[in-house]
Tab-separated table of C-alpha atoms in Angstrom:
chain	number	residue	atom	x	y	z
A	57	UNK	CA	0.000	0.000	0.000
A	58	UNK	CA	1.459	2.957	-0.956
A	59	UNK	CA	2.319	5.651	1.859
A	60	UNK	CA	2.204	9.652	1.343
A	61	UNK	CA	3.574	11.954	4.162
A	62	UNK	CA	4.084	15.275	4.581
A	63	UNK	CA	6.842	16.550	6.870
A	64	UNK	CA	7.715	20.218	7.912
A	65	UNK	CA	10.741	20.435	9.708
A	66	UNK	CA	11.979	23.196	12.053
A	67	UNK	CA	15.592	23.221	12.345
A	68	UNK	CA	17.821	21.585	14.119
A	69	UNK	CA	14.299	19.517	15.383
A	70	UNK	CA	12.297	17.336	13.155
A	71	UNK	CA	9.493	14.689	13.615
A	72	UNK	CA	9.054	11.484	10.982
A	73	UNK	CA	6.031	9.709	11.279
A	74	UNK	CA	6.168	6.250	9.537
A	75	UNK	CA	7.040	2.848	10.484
A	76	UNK	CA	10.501	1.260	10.291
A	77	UNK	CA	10.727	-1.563	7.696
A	78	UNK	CA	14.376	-2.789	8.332
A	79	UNK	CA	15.980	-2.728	11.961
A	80	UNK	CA	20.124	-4.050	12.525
A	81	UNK	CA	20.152	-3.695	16.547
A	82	UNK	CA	19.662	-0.229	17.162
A	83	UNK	CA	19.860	1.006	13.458
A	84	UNK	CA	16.519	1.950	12.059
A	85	UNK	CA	15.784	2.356	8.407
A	86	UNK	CA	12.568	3.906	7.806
A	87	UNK	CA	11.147	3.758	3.786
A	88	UNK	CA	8.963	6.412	2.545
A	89	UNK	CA	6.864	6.285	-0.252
A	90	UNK	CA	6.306	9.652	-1.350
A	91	UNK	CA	8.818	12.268	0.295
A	92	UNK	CA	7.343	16.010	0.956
A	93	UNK	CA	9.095	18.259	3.483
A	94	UNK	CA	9.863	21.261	4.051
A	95	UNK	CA	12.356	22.836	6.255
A	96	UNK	CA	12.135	25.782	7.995
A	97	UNK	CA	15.046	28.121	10.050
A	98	UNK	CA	15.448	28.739	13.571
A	99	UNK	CA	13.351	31.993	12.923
A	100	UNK	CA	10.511	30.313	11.325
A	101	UNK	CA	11.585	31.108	7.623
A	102	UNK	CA	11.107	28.842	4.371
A	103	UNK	CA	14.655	27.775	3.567
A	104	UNK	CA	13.822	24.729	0.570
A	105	UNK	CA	11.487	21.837	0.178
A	106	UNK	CA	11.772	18.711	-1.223
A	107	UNK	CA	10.121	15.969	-3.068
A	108	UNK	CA	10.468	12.467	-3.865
A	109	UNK	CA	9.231	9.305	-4.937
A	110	UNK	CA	11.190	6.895	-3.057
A	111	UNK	CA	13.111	8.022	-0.064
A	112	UNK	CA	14.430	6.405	3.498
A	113	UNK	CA	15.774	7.285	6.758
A	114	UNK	CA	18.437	6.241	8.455
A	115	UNK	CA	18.128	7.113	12.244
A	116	UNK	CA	21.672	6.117	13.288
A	117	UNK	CA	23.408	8.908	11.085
A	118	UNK	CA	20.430	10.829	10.866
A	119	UNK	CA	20.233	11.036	7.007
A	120	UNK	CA	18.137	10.775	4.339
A	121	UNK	CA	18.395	9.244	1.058
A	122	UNK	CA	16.444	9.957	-1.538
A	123	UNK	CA	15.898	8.930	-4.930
A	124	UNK	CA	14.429	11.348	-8.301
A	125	UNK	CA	14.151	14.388	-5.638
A	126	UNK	CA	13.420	17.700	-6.679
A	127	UNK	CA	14.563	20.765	-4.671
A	128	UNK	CA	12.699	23.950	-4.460
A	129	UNK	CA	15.121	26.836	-2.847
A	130	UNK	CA	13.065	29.712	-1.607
A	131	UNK	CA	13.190	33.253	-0.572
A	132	UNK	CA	10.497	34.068	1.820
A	133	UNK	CA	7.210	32.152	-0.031
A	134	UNK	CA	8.732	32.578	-3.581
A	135	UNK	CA	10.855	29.771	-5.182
A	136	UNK	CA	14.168	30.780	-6.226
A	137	UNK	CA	15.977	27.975	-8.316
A	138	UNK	CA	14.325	24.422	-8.536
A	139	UNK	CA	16.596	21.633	-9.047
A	140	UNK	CA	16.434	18.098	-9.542
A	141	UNK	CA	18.912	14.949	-9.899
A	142	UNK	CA	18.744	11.262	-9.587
A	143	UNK	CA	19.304	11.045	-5.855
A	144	UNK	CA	20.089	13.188	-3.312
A	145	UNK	CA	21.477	12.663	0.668
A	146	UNK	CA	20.352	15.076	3.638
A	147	UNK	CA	22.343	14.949	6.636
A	148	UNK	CA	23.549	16.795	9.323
A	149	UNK	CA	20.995	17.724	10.949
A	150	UNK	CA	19.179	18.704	7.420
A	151	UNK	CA	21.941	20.793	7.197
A	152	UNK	CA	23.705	19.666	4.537
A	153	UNK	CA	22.352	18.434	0.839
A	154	UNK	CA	24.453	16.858	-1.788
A	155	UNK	CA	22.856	15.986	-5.328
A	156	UNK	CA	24.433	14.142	-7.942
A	157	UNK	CA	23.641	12.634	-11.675
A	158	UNK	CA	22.248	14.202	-13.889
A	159	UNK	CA	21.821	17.748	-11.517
A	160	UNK	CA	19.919	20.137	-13.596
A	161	UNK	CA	19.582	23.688	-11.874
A	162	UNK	CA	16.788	26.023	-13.283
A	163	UNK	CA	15.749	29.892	-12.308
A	164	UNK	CA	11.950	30.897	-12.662
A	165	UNK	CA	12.649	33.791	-15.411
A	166	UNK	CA	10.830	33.902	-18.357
A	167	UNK	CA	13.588	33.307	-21.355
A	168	UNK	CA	14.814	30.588	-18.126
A	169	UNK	CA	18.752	30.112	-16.969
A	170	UNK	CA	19.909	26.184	-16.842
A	171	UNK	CA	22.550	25.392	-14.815
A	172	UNK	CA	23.799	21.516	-15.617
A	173	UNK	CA	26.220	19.789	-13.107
A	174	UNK	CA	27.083	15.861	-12.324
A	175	UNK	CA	27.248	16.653	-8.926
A	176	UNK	CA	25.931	19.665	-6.597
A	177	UNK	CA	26.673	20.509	-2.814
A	178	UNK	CA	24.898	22.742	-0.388
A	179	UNK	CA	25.548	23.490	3.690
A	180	UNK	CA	22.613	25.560	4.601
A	181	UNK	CA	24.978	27.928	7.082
A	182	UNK	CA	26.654	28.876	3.939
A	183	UNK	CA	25.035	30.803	0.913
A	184	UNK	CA	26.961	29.395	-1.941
A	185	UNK	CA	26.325	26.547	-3.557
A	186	UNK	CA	28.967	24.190	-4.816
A	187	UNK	CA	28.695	22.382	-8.520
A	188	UNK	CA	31.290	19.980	-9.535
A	189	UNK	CA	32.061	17.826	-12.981
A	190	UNK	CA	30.862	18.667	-16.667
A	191	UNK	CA	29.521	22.056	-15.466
A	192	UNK	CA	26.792	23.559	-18.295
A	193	UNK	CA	25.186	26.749	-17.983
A	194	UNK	CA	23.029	27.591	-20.953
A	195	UNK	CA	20.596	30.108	-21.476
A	196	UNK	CA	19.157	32.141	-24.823
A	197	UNK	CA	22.478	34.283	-25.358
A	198	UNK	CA	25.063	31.709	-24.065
A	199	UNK	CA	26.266	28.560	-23.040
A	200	UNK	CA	29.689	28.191	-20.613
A	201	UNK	CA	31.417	25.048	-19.929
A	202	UNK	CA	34.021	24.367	-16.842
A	203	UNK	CA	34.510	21.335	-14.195
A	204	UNK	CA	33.394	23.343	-11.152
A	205	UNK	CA	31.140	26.692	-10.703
A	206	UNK	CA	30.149	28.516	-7.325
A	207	UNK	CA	26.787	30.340	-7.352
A	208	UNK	CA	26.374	32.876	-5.230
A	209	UNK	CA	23.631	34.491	-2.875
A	210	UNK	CA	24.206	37.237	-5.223
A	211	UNK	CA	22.690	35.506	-8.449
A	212	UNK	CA	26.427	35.267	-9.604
A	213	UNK	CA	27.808	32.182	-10.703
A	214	UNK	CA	31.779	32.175	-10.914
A	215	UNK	CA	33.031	29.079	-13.109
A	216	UNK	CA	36.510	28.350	-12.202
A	217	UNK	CA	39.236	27.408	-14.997
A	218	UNK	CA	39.301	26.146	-17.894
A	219	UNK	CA	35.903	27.731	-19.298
A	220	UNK	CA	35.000	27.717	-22.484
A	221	UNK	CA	32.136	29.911	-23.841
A	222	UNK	CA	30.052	29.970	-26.103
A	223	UNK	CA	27.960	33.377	-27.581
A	224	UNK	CA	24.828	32.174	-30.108
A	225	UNK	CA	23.885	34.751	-32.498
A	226	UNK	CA	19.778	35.965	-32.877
A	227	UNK	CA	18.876	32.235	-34.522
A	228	UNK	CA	20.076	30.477	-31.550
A	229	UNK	CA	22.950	29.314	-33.254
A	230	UNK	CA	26.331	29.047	-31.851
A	231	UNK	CA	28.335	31.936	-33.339
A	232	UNK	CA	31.572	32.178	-31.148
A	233	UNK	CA	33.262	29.851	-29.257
A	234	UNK	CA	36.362	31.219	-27.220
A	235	UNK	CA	38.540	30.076	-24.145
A	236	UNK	CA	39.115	31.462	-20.845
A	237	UNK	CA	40.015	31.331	-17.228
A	238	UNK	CA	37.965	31.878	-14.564
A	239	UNK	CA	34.504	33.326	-15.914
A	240	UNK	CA	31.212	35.252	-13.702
A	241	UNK	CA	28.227	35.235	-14.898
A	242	UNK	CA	25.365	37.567	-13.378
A	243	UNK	CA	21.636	36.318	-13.245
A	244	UNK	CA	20.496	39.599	-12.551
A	245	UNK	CA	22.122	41.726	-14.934
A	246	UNK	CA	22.527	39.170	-18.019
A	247	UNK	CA	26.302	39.553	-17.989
A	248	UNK	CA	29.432	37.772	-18.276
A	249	UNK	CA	32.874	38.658	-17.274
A	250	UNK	CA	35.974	37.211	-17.658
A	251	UNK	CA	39.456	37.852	-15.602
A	252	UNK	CA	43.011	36.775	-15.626
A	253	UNK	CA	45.023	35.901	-13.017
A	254	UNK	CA	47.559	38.608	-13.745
A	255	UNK	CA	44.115	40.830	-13.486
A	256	UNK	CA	45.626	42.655	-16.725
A	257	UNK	CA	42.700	40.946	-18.757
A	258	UNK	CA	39.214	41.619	-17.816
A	259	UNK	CA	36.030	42.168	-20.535
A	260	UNK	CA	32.623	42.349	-19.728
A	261	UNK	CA	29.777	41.019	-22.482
A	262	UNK	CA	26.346	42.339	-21.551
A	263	UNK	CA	22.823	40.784	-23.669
C-alpha cells in the first residue's frame, strides 16, 4: 500500500512519522513512499522543500536518502531555483544536501537560466552553492562550460578554470566559441565577465 507523508521540519528539530521496515540492533531504516518536506530556520523562515518518490531514513546517522528528488530553494514564499537529480542525501541535521547525476539547476525567469552539473553541494549555514564535474550553464544568449562553478547568494555564478564559452547569435545558433580562465556570470544583470590571473585581462559582455 502505498504511503504519502508530509513533513515540515523546524531546524535543528524534526518529527518522521512512519514505520521502520528494516531494523540491525539499534539502526533503524525507515522507507517512505512519497517524500514532501519542508524545512524551515530557527526563525521560522522557508529555507527549501523537497520531493520524492522513493526516499528512506536512516536514524543512526540521521540522514536521508532519496531517490528522483526535486529541490525547491526559496526566498520568503517565492521559489528561487528548482533543481532536480537522480538522488540526493540530507544529513547533518538537514543541514547539509548533496545531489548528484544528472543535476539540472533552473531559475523561474521567463527566457529561463539552466545550470547543468554531475554533482551539486549545499551546507545551509553557507550561501553558496557548490557544482562539480561537466559544469553547463546555458541560457538564450550563451552557453559556458568548466569542471566546477560557485553560485552565489548574489545571483552570480563564478566558473573556475578552464571555461570555455560559447555566444549564439539571434537564430540560436552558436556563433563564437572562445577560451578562458575563470569566468562570472550575473543572473540579474545578463552579464558575463571574464578575468586573468595577472588581473591585466578583464572584458565584460552584456545581452
Amino acid at each position: 500500500m502505498s504511503k504519502n507523508y508530509r513533513l515540515i521540519i523546524f531546524l535543528p528539530l524534526f518529527m518522521l512519522g512512519c514505520a521502520p521496515n528494516v531494523i540491525d540492533e539499534n539502526k533503524v531504516i525507515q522507507k517512505i513512499d512519497s517524500l514532501d518536506m519542508t524545512i524551515f530556520s530557527k526563525s521560522g523562515d522557508k529555507i527549501y522543500s523537497i520531493t520524492s518518490p522513493n526516499s528512506s531514513y536512516d536514524n543512526i546517522e540521521l540522514k536521508f536518502e532519496l531517490k528522483k528528488p526535486i529541490i525547491n530553494i526559496l526566498n520568503g514564499e517565492e521559489t528561487k531555483y528548482i533543481i532536480s537529480s537522480e538522488e540526493s542525501t540530507l544529513s547533518d541535521n538537514n543541514k547539509l544536501l548533496k545531489l548528484k547525476g544528472n543535476v539540472k539547476l533552473k531559475t523561474l525567469k521567463k527566457d529561463g537560466d539552466f545550470l547543468y552539473a554531475d554533482n551539486f553541494i549545499w551546507n545551509i549555514e553557507n550561501t553558496n552553492y557548490l557544482l562539480e564535474g561537466n559544469i553547463r550553464f546555458e541560457n538564450q544568449n550563451i552557453i559556458l562550460n568548466s569542471g566546477k562553478a560557485i553560485l552565489g547568494s548574489d545571483n552570480i555564478i563564478e566558473f573556475f578554470n578552464p571555461v570555455k564559452y560559447i555566444i549564439k547569435d539571434e537564430n540560436n545558433e552558436n556563433k563564437y566559441e572562445i577560451n578562458s580562465e575563470n569566468a562570472y556570470y550575473n543572473l540579474n544583470t545578463e552579464s558575463v565577465s571574464f578575468k586573468a590571473k595577472d588581473k591585466r585581462v578583464k572584458s565584460i559582455i552584456y545581452f
